[in-house]
PDB file of C-alpha atoms in Angstrom:
ATOM      1  CA  UNK A1307      -0.821 -31.616 -31.777  1.00 56.00           C
ATOM      2  CA  UNK A1308       2.540 -33.289 -31.891  1.00 81.00           C
ATOM      3  CA  UNK A1309       4.691 -34.714 -29.341  1.00 86.00           C
ATOM      4  CA  UNK A1310       7.204 -31.853 -29.046  1.00 85.00           C
ATOM      5  CA  UNK A1311       4.395 -29.363 -28.852  1.00 85.00           C
ATOM      6  CA  UNK A1312       2.841 -31.423 -25.981  1.00 84.00           C
ATOM      7  CA  UNK A1313       5.950 -31.648 -24.167  1.00 86.00           C
ATOM      8  CA  UNK A1314       6.386 -27.920 -24.207  1.00 87.00           C
ATOM      9  CA  UNK A1315       2.855 -27.375 -22.839  1.00 83.00           C
ATOM     10  CA  UNK A1316       4.356 -29.458 -19.772  1.00 85.00           C
ATOM     11  CA  UNK A1317       7.613 -28.125 -19.025  1.00 85.00           C
ATOM     12  CA  UNK A1318       6.928 -24.480 -20.494  1.00 78.00           C
ATOM     13  CA  UNK A1319       5.243 -21.667 -18.411  1.00 70.00           C
ATOM     14  CA  UNK A1320       2.080 -23.025 -17.279  1.00 56.00           C
ATOM     15  CA  UNK A1321      -0.033 -19.444 -17.866  1.00 50.00           C
ATOM     16  CA  UNK A1322       1.209 -19.477 -21.511  1.00 51.00           C
ATOM     17  CA  UNK A1323       0.316 -23.226 -22.305  1.00 51.00           C
ATOM     18  CA  UNK A1324      -2.877 -25.217 -23.119  1.00 53.00           C
ATOM     19  CA  UNK A1325      -1.583 -27.850 -20.258  1.00 53.00           C
ATOM     20  CA  UNK A1326      -1.682 -25.457 -17.411  1.00 59.00           C
ATOM     21  CA  UNK A1327      -2.495 -27.968 -14.671  1.00 73.00           C
ATOM     22  CA  UNK A1328      -0.084 -30.472 -15.933  1.00 81.00           C
ATOM     23  CA  UNK A1329       2.411 -27.968 -16.173  1.00 81.00           C
ATOM     24  CA  UNK A1330       1.887 -26.561 -12.676  1.00 81.00           C
ATOM     25  CA  UNK A1331       2.524 -30.241 -11.244  1.00 84.00           C
ATOM     26  CA  UNK A1332       5.937 -30.669 -13.485  1.00 87.00           C
ATOM     27  CA  UNK A1333       6.966 -27.230 -12.125  1.00 85.00           C
ATOM     28  CA  UNK A1334       6.159 -28.508  -8.870  1.00 86.00           C
ATOM     29  CA  UNK A1335       7.809 -31.431  -8.867  1.00 89.00           C
ATOM     30  CA  UNK A1336      11.192 -29.674 -10.232  1.00 89.00           C
ATOM     31  CA  UNK A1337      11.086 -27.503  -7.393  1.00 87.00           C
ATOM     32  CA  UNK A1338      11.166 -30.432  -5.064  1.00 91.00           C
ATOM     33  CA  UNK A1339      13.961 -32.211  -6.935  1.00 90.00           C
ATOM     34  CA  UNK A1340      15.965 -28.818  -6.841  1.00 89.00           C
ATOM     35  CA  UNK A1341      15.248 -28.554  -3.253  1.00 88.00           C
ATOM     36  CA  UNK A1342      16.571 -31.917  -2.537  1.00 89.00           C
ATOM     37  CA  UNK A1343      19.536 -31.433  -4.666  1.00 86.00           C
ATOM     38  CA  UNK A1344      20.658 -28.457  -2.720  1.00 85.00           C
ATOM     39  CA  UNK A1345      19.723 -30.179   0.785  1.00 87.00           C
ATOM     40  CA  UNK A1346      23.318 -31.497   1.101  1.00 83.00           C
ATOM     41  CA  UNK A1347      24.899 -27.982   0.962  1.00 80.00           C
ATOM     42  CA  UNK A1348      23.530 -27.429   4.561  1.00 81.00           C
ATOM     43  CA  UNK A1349      26.008 -29.619   6.217  1.00 81.00           C
ATOM     44  CA  UNK A1350      29.636 -30.111   6.176  1.00 74.00           C
ATOM     45  CA  UNK A1351      29.659 -33.675   6.607  1.00 77.00           C
ATOM     46  CA  UNK A1352      29.002 -35.905   3.470  1.00 74.00           C
ATOM     47  CA  UNK A1353      26.560 -38.717   4.465  1.00 79.00           C
ATOM     48  CA  UNK A1354      26.231 -41.660   2.139  1.00 81.00           C
ATOM     49  CA  UNK A1355      22.796 -40.692   1.682  1.00 85.00           C
ATOM     50  CA  UNK A1356      23.823 -37.632  -0.122  1.00 82.00           C
ATOM     51  CA  UNK A1357      25.131 -39.389  -3.270  1.00 82.00           C
ATOM     52  CA  UNK A1358      21.537 -40.183  -4.219  1.00 84.00           C
ATOM     53  CA  UNK A1359      20.526 -36.840  -3.440  1.00 85.00           C
ATOM     54  CA  UNK A1360      23.019 -35.794  -6.003  1.00 82.00           C
ATOM     55  CA  UNK A1361      22.774 -38.552  -8.664  1.00 85.00           C
ATOM     56  CA  UNK A1362      18.885 -38.662  -9.016  1.00 88.00           C
ATOM     57  CA  UNK A1363      18.257 -35.017  -9.248  1.00 88.00           C
ATOM     58  CA  UNK A1364      21.318 -34.528 -11.762  1.00 87.00           C
ATOM     59  CA  UNK A1365      19.567 -37.308 -14.119  1.00 89.00           C
ATOM     60  CA  UNK A1366      16.297 -35.521 -13.985  1.00 91.00           C
ATOM     61  CA  UNK A1367      17.968 -32.221 -14.593  1.00 90.00           C
ATOM     62  CA  UNK A1368      19.594 -33.790 -17.783  1.00 90.00           C
ATOM     63  CA  UNK A1369      16.469 -35.294 -18.850  1.00 91.00           C
ATOM     64  CA  UNK A1370      14.687 -31.606 -18.488  1.00 91.00           C
ATOM     65  CA  UNK A1371      17.647 -30.128 -20.079  1.00 91.00           C
ATOM     66  CA  UNK A1372      17.481 -32.385 -23.051  1.00 91.00           C
ATOM     67  CA  UNK A1373      13.564 -31.748 -23.428  1.00 92.00           C
ATOM     68  CA  UNK A1374      13.923 -27.966 -23.337  1.00 91.00           C
ATOM     69  CA  UNK A1375      16.680 -28.274 -26.046  1.00 92.00           C
ATOM     70  CA  UNK A1376      14.392 -30.279 -28.267  1.00 91.00           C
ATOM     71  CA  UNK A1377      11.625 -27.878 -27.663  1.00 90.00           C
ATOM     72  CA  UNK A1378      13.567 -24.701 -28.012  1.00 90.00           C
ATOM     73  CA  UNK A1379      11.917 -23.448 -31.446  1.00 89.00           C
ATOM     74  CA  UNK A1380       8.757 -23.033 -29.160  1.00 86.00           C
ATOM     75  CA  UNK A1381      10.412 -21.247 -26.153  1.00 85.00           C
ATOM     76  CA  UNK A1382      12.592 -18.823 -28.563  1.00 86.00           C
ATOM     77  CA  UNK A1383      10.227 -18.748 -31.772  1.00 84.00           C
ATOM     78  CA  UNK A1384      13.273 -18.298 -34.150  1.00 86.00           C
ATOM     79  CA  UNK A1385      12.677 -21.478 -35.956  1.00 85.00           C
ATOM     80  CA  UNK A1386      15.536 -24.106 -36.455  1.00 86.00           C
ATOM     81  CA  UNK A1387      18.209 -21.444 -35.596  1.00 89.00           C
ATOM     82  CA  UNK A1388      16.533 -21.981 -31.793  1.00 90.00           C
ATOM     83  CA  UNK A1389      18.333 -25.089 -31.332  1.00 90.00           C
ATOM     84  CA  UNK A1390      21.551 -23.494 -31.976  1.00 91.00           C
ATOM     85  CA  UNK A1391      21.052 -20.540 -30.020  1.00 92.00           C
ATOM     86  CA  UNK A1392      19.246 -22.592 -26.758  1.00 91.00           C
ATOM     87  CA  UNK A1393      22.646 -23.755 -25.557  1.00 91.00           C
ATOM     88  CA  UNK A1394      24.085 -20.113 -25.044  1.00 91.00           C
ATOM     89  CA  UNK A1395      21.060 -18.816 -23.478  1.00 89.00           C
ATOM     90  CA  UNK A1396      21.448 -17.782 -19.860  1.00 85.00           C
ATOM     91  CA  UNK A1397      19.242 -20.464 -18.091  1.00 86.00           C
ATOM     92  CA  UNK A1398      20.501 -23.253 -20.326  1.00 88.00           C
ATOM     93  CA  UNK A1399      23.994 -22.297 -19.114  1.00 88.00           C
ATOM     94  CA  UNK A1400      22.959 -22.313 -15.830  1.00 86.00           C
ATOM     95  CA  UNK A1401      21.262 -25.513 -16.202  1.00 87.00           C
ATOM     96  CA  UNK A1402      24.292 -27.134 -17.676  1.00 86.00           C
ATOM     97  CA  UNK A1403      26.450 -25.737 -14.985  1.00 83.00           C
ATOM     98  CA  UNK A1404      24.409 -26.898 -12.092  1.00 82.00           C
ATOM     99  CA  UNK A1405      24.713 -30.456 -13.642  1.00 82.00           C
ATOM    100  CA  UNK A1406      28.193 -30.409 -13.975  1.00 77.00           C
ATOM    101  CA  UNK A1407      29.101 -31.244 -10.279  1.00 72.00           C
ATOM    102  CA  UNK A1408      27.602 -34.764 -10.620  1.00 71.00           C
ATOM    103  CA  UNK A1409      30.825 -35.278 -12.775  1.00 65.00           C
ATOM    104  CA  UNK A1410      33.056 -35.573  -9.368  1.00 62.00           C
ATOM    105  CA  UNK A1411      31.137 -39.087  -9.149  1.00 57.00           C
ATOM    106  CA  UNK A1412      33.114 -40.430 -11.742  1.00 53.00           C
ATOM    107  CA  UNK A1413      36.473 -38.101 -11.445  1.00 56.00           C
ATOM    108  CA  UNK A1414      38.173 -38.158  -8.330  1.00 53.00           C
ATOM    109  CA  UNK A1415      40.368 -34.890  -9.544  1.00 52.00           C
ATOM    110  CA  UNK A1416      37.209 -33.047 -10.145  1.00 51.00           C
ATOM    111  CA  UNK A1417      35.636 -34.373  -6.456  1.00 51.00           C
ATOM    112  CA  UNK A1418      38.624 -32.360  -5.013  1.00 47.00           C
ATOM    113  CA  UNK A1419      37.754 -29.127  -6.380  1.00 48.00           C
ATOM    114  CA  UNK A1420      35.823 -26.694  -4.122  1.00 57.00           C
ATOM    115  CA  UNK A1421      34.044 -25.437  -7.589  1.00 64.00           C
ATOM    116  CA  UNK A1422      31.865 -28.711  -7.234  1.00 66.00           C
ATOM    117  CA  UNK A1423      30.062 -26.977  -4.169  1.00 67.00           C
ATOM    118  CA  UNK A1424      29.639 -23.631  -5.664  1.00 70.00           C
ATOM    119  CA  UNK A1425      28.385 -24.648  -8.775  1.00 72.00           C
ATOM    120  CA  UNK A1426      25.430 -26.895  -6.962  1.00 76.00           C
ATOM    121  CA  UNK A1427      24.424 -23.554  -5.595  1.00 78.00           C
ATOM    122  CA  UNK A1428      23.723 -22.723  -8.928  1.00 78.00           C
ATOM    123  CA  UNK A1429      20.617 -24.876  -8.776  1.00 81.00           C
ATOM    124  CA  UNK A1430      18.804 -22.352  -6.494  1.00 81.00           C
ATOM    125  CA  UNK A1431      18.744 -20.366  -9.528  1.00 80.00           C
ATOM    126  CA  UNK A1432      16.654 -22.659 -11.255  1.00 82.00           C
ATOM    127  CA  UNK A1433      13.835 -21.990  -8.813  1.00 78.00           C
ATOM    128  CA  UNK A1434      13.513 -18.935 -11.183  1.00 77.00           C
ATOM    129  CA  UNK A1435      11.960 -20.781 -13.930  1.00 78.00           C
ATOM    130  CA  UNK A1436       9.829 -23.271 -11.603  1.00 77.00           C
ATOM    131  CA  UNK A1437       8.572 -20.838  -8.960  1.00 75.00           C
ATOM    132  CA  UNK A1438       5.866 -18.469 -10.360  1.00 73.00           C
ATOM    133  CA  UNK A1439       6.459 -15.134  -8.220  1.00 76.00           C
ATOM    134  CA  UNK A1440      10.237 -15.497  -8.872  1.00 76.00           C
ATOM    135  CA  UNK A1441       9.709 -15.608 -12.550  1.00 76.00           C
ATOM    136  CA  UNK A1442       7.196 -12.902 -12.568  1.00 80.00           C
ATOM    137  CA  UNK A1443       9.642 -10.566 -10.838  1.00 81.00           C
ATOM    138  CA  UNK A1444      12.504 -11.530 -13.627  1.00 79.00           C
ATOM    139  CA  UNK A1445       9.795 -10.801 -16.273  1.00 80.00           C
ATOM    140  CA  UNK A1446       9.067  -7.215 -14.455  1.00 83.00           C
ATOM    141  CA  UNK A1447      13.017  -7.043 -14.120  1.00 81.00           C
ATOM    142  CA  UNK A1448      13.193  -7.485 -17.892  1.00 81.00           C
ATOM    143  CA  UNK A1449      10.569  -5.254 -18.961  1.00 83.00           C
ATOM    144  CA  UNK A1450      11.395  -2.398 -16.843  1.00 82.00           C
ATOM    145  CA  UNK A1451      15.409  -2.958 -17.429  1.00 81.00           C
ATOM    146  CA  UNK A1452      16.047   0.365 -18.837  1.00 84.00           C
ATOM    147  CA  UNK A1453      13.831   2.148 -15.851  1.00 84.00           C
ATOM    148  CA  UNK A1454      15.514   0.239 -13.298  1.00 85.00           C
ATOM    149  CA  UNK A1455      19.180   0.942 -14.952  1.00 87.00           C
ATOM    150  CA  UNK A1456      18.419   4.516 -14.600  1.00 87.00           C
ATOM    151  CA  UNK A1457      17.729   4.339 -11.067  1.00 86.00           C
ATOM    152  CA  UNK A1458      20.794   2.336 -10.268  1.00 86.00           C
ATOM    153  CA  UNK A1459      22.988   4.649 -12.270  1.00 89.00           C
ATOM    154  CA  UNK A1460      21.645   7.524  -9.816  1.00 88.00           C
ATOM    155  CA  UNK A1461      22.225   5.259  -6.831  1.00 87.00           C
ATOM    156  CA  UNK A1462      25.616   4.820  -8.044  1.00 89.00           C
ATOM    157  CA  UNK A1463      26.474   8.178  -8.832  1.00 91.00           C
ATOM    158  CA  UNK A1464      25.175   9.203  -5.291  1.00 89.00           C
ATOM    159  CA  UNK A1465      27.383   6.739  -3.605  1.00 89.00           C
ATOM    160  CA  UNK A1466      30.391   7.861  -5.491  1.00 91.00           C
ATOM    161  CA  UNK A1467      29.516  11.758  -4.809  1.00 90.00           C
ATOM    162  CA  UNK A1468      28.722  11.059  -1.111  1.00 88.00           C
ATOM    163  CA  UNK A1469      32.179   9.031  -0.421  1.00 88.00           C
ATOM    164  CA  UNK A1470      34.057  11.596  -2.389  1.00 89.00           C
ATOM    165  CA  UNK A1471      32.518  14.193   0.050  1.00 87.00           C
ATOM    166  CA  UNK A1472      32.835  12.185   3.206  1.00 85.00           C
ATOM    167  CA  UNK A1473      36.580  11.089   2.343  1.00 85.00           C
ATOM    168  CA  UNK A1474      37.814  14.489   2.152  1.00 85.00           C
ATOM    169  CA  UNK A1475      35.629  16.294   5.018  1.00 81.00           C
ATOM    170  CA  UNK A1476      36.217  13.448   7.522  1.00 78.00           C
ATOM    171  CA  UNK A1477      39.842  13.981   7.972  1.00 70.00           C
ATOM    172  CA  UNK A1478      39.753  13.532  11.955  1.00 65.00           C
ATOM    173  CA  UNK A1479      41.494  10.559  13.630  1.00 63.00           C
ATOM    174  CA  UNK A1480      39.313   7.746  15.064  1.00 63.00           C
ATOM    175  CA  UNK A1481      39.658   7.686  18.609  1.00 62.00           C
ATOM    176  CA  UNK A1482      39.049   4.058  18.978  1.00 64.00           C
ATOM    177  CA  UNK A1483      41.685   3.129  16.407  1.00 64.00           C
ATOM    178  CA  UNK A1484      44.313   5.960  16.241  1.00 65.00           C
ATOM    179  CA  UNK A1485      43.784   5.884  12.296  1.00 70.00           C
ATOM    180  CA  UNK A1486      41.652   8.028   9.613  1.00 71.00           C
ATOM    181  CA  UNK A1487      38.416   6.863   9.488  1.00 75.00           C
ATOM    182  CA  UNK A1488      38.432   6.268   5.965  1.00 79.00           C
ATOM    183  CA  UNK A1489      42.087   4.965   5.257  1.00 81.00           C
ATOM    184  CA  UNK A1490      41.443   4.257   1.772  1.00 83.00           C
ATOM    185  CA  UNK A1491      38.530   5.524  -0.856  1.00 87.00           C
ATOM    186  CA  UNK A1492      37.052   2.124  -0.921  1.00 88.00           C
ATOM    187  CA  UNK A1493      36.228   2.630   2.516  1.00 86.00           C
ATOM    188  CA  UNK A1494      34.337   5.357   1.873  1.00 86.00           C
ATOM    189  CA  UNK A1495      32.434   4.207  -0.693  1.00 89.00           C
ATOM    190  CA  UNK A1496      31.390   0.942   1.566  1.00 89.00           C
ATOM    191  CA  UNK A1497      30.381   3.636   4.302  1.00 87.00           C
ATOM    192  CA  UNK A1498      28.226   5.383   1.561  1.00 88.00           C
ATOM    193  CA  UNK A1499      26.619   2.273   0.177  1.00 87.00           C
ATOM    194  CA  UNK A1500      25.756   0.838   3.646  1.00 85.00           C
ATOM    195  CA  UNK A1501      24.097   4.353   4.579  1.00 83.00           C
ATOM    196  CA  UNK A1502      22.447   4.811   1.304  1.00 81.00           C
ATOM    197  CA  UNK A1503      20.739   1.201   1.926  1.00 79.00           C
ATOM    198  CA  UNK A1504      20.102   2.068   5.465  1.00 75.00           C
ATOM    199  CA  UNK A1505      21.672  -1.163   6.591  1.00 78.00           C
ATOM    200  CA  UNK A1506      23.931   0.559   9.039  1.00 71.00           C
ATOM    201  CA  UNK A1507      26.653  -1.900  10.025  1.00 75.00           C
ATOM    202  CA  UNK A1508      28.041   0.350  12.411  1.00 73.00           C
ATOM    203  CA  UNK A1509      31.972  -0.383  11.788  1.00 76.00           C
ATOM    204  CA  UNK A1510      32.689   2.542  10.173  1.00 77.00           C
ATOM    205  CA  UNK A1511      30.848   5.971  11.442  1.00 76.00           C
ATOM    206  CA  UNK A1512      32.031   9.757  11.035  1.00 79.00           C
ATOM    207  CA  UNK A1513      33.042  11.317  14.373  1.00 76.00           C
ATOM    208  CA  UNK A1514      33.271  15.036  13.370  1.00 77.00           C
ATOM    209  CA  UNK A1515      30.144  17.039  13.350  1.00 81.00           C
ATOM    210  CA  UNK A1516      30.719  17.897   9.525  1.00 82.00           C
ATOM    211  CA  UNK A1517      30.943  14.162   8.884  1.00 81.00           C
ATOM    212  CA  UNK A1518      27.727  13.431  11.008  1.00 83.00           C
ATOM    213  CA  UNK A1519      26.086  16.190   9.052  1.00 85.00           C
ATOM    214  CA  UNK A1520      26.761  14.323   5.892  1.00 84.00           C
ATOM    215  CA  UNK A1521      25.736  11.041   7.090  1.00 83.00           C
ATOM    216  CA  UNK A1522      22.295  12.536   7.973  1.00 84.00           C
ATOM    217  CA  UNK A1523      21.884  13.934   4.627  1.00 85.00           C
ATOM    218  CA  UNK A1524      22.932  11.190   2.931  1.00 82.00           C
ATOM    219  CA  UNK A1525      20.417   8.924   5.039  1.00 82.00           C
ATOM    220  CA  UNK A1526      17.356  10.843   4.085  1.00 83.00           C
ATOM    221  CA  UNK A1527      18.448  11.012   0.676  1.00 84.00           C
ATOM    222  CA  UNK A1528      18.891   7.437   0.766  1.00 81.00           C
ATOM    223  CA  UNK A1529      15.557   6.311   1.612  1.00 81.00           C
ATOM    224  CA  UNK A1530      14.075   7.934  -1.469  1.00 81.00           C
ATOM    225  CA  UNK A1531      16.642   6.682  -3.651  1.00 84.00           C
ATOM    226  CA  UNK A1532      15.976   3.080  -2.408  1.00 79.00           C
ATOM    227  CA  UNK A1533      12.269   3.419  -2.609  1.00 82.00           C
ATOM    228  CA  UNK A1534      12.203   4.140  -6.082  1.00 83.00           C
ATOM    229  CA  UNK A1535      12.934   0.621  -7.672  1.00 83.00           C
ATOM    230  CA  UNK A1536      10.765  -1.042  -4.921  1.00 80.00           C
ATOM    231  CA  UNK A1537       7.720   1.007  -6.321  1.00 83.00           C
ATOM    232  CA  UNK A1538       8.684   0.200  -9.886  1.00 84.00           C
ATOM    233  CA  UNK A1539       9.024  -3.530  -9.460  1.00 84.00           C
ATOM    234  CA  UNK A1540       5.695  -3.476  -6.974  1.00 84.00           C
ATOM    235  CA  UNK A1541       3.656  -1.773  -9.773  1.00 83.00           C
ATOM    236  CA  UNK A1542       5.185  -3.969 -12.598  1.00 83.00           C
ATOM    237  CA  UNK A1543       4.428  -7.262 -10.547  1.00 82.00           C
ATOM    238  CA  UNK A1544       1.118  -6.420 -10.171  1.00 84.00           C
ATOM    239  CA  UNK A1545       0.612  -5.561 -13.675  1.00 83.00           C
ATOM    240  CA  UNK A1546       2.124  -8.546 -14.838  1.00 79.00           C
ATOM    241  CA  UNK A1547       0.130 -10.621 -12.409  1.00 80.00           C
ATOM    242  CA  UNK A1548      -2.889  -9.249 -13.593  1.00 82.00           C
ATOM    243  CA  UNK A1549      -1.902  -9.637 -17.476  1.00 80.00           C
ATOM    244  CA  UNK A1550      -1.178 -13.391 -16.489  1.00 75.00           C
ATOM    245  CA  UNK A1551      -4.727 -13.896 -14.808  1.00 79.00           C
ATOM    246  CA  UNK A1552      -6.213 -12.262 -18.113  1.00 78.00           C
ATOM    247  CA  UNK A1553      -4.414 -14.553 -20.369  1.00 74.00           C
ATOM    248  CA  UNK A1554      -5.508 -17.641 -18.132  1.00 72.00           C
ATOM    249  CA  UNK A1555      -9.086 -16.485 -18.032  1.00 77.00           C
ATOM    250  CA  UNK A1556      -9.155 -15.899 -21.856  1.00 75.00           C
ATOM    251  CA  UNK A1557      -7.793 -19.497 -22.466  1.00 69.00           C
ATOM    252  CA  UNK A1558     -10.422 -21.048 -20.421  1.00 70.00           C
ATOM    253  CA  UNK A1559     -13.064 -19.477 -22.201  1.00 75.00           C
ATOM    254  CA  UNK A1560     -11.531 -20.265 -25.578  1.00 72.00           C
ATOM    255  CA  UNK A1561     -11.420 -23.942 -24.246  1.00 67.00           C
ATOM    256  CA  UNK A1562     -15.071 -23.825 -23.031  1.00 69.00           C
ATOM    257  CA  UNK A1563     -16.190 -22.432 -26.119  1.00 70.00           C
ATOM    258  CA  UNK A1564     -14.259 -25.022 -28.331  1.00 62.00           C
ATOM    259  CA  UNK A1565     -15.710 -27.507 -26.258  1.00 67.00           C
ATOM    260  CA  UNK A1566     -19.280 -26.398 -26.568  1.00 69.00           C
ATOM    261  CA  UNK A1567     -18.460 -26.246 -30.274  1.00 64.00           C
ATOM    262  CA  UNK A1568     -17.502 -29.773 -30.412  1.00 61.00           C
ATOM    263  CA  UNK A1569     -20.905 -31.026 -28.280  1.00 64.00           C
ATOM    264  CA  UNK A1570     -22.959 -29.034 -30.732  1.00 63.00           C
ATOM    265  CA  UNK A1571     -21.468 -30.978 -33.775  1.00 63.00           C
ATOM    266  CA  UNK A1572     -21.993 -34.345 -31.910  1.00 61.00           C
ATOM    267  CA  UNK A1573     -25.554 -33.580 -31.344  1.00 60.00           C
ATOM    268  CA  UNK A1574     -25.743 -32.410 -35.067  1.00 59.00           C
TER     269      UNK A1574
END
């Protein structure tokens, strides 16, 4: 086995590689490093020790980025073209942007920009690669993308229709403000989205009998629409989890069979 393949077996998804145990340890360590790197974001003041919390993880992120780039052909499976495509993949872009905030250590001008703090937050997205439950959910979303997009389109259409009806039906003046309940159509969209998701902040609510009736219907239908993607993702999550366990079991059996063959060969 060449060294690049061995590296990919460690940094790649453990359930798909031959070094699952070592890969899990690597992913745990990277998750810890990500947690350390975002720890300073929980404070307003910048302590001196936070400099190490930024520089050391950034160096590790750079090494991880390089390792993933030199093993891109195993990940993307498109031959030498993989090395050209990889820097433009979503996760590679996120990896690069999460490293950029450390430049403020070298450039005082960049340090003054608030964008550095926002870019550090992107490091949270890196957890998707190293935290298996999140990785599974992303795999499910990718596989069920068309179905989820259909549900999302249905929800968006329902929000628009409900907002349009309410905007024209609720024409009474709100006694607490002395103004229309929905001064703009965006306010109606905001109300419809909150009602659909059953959030109910309470900052905008109908005051007329017609508006309250429409709100009740919207809430009932909203519960059903919100439940659709939850069911799709839950079913897909269980299927993906089962498939991964079967692949892991199959790999263990093959490895055991290979070891038995080697032992038999040595005995002969």
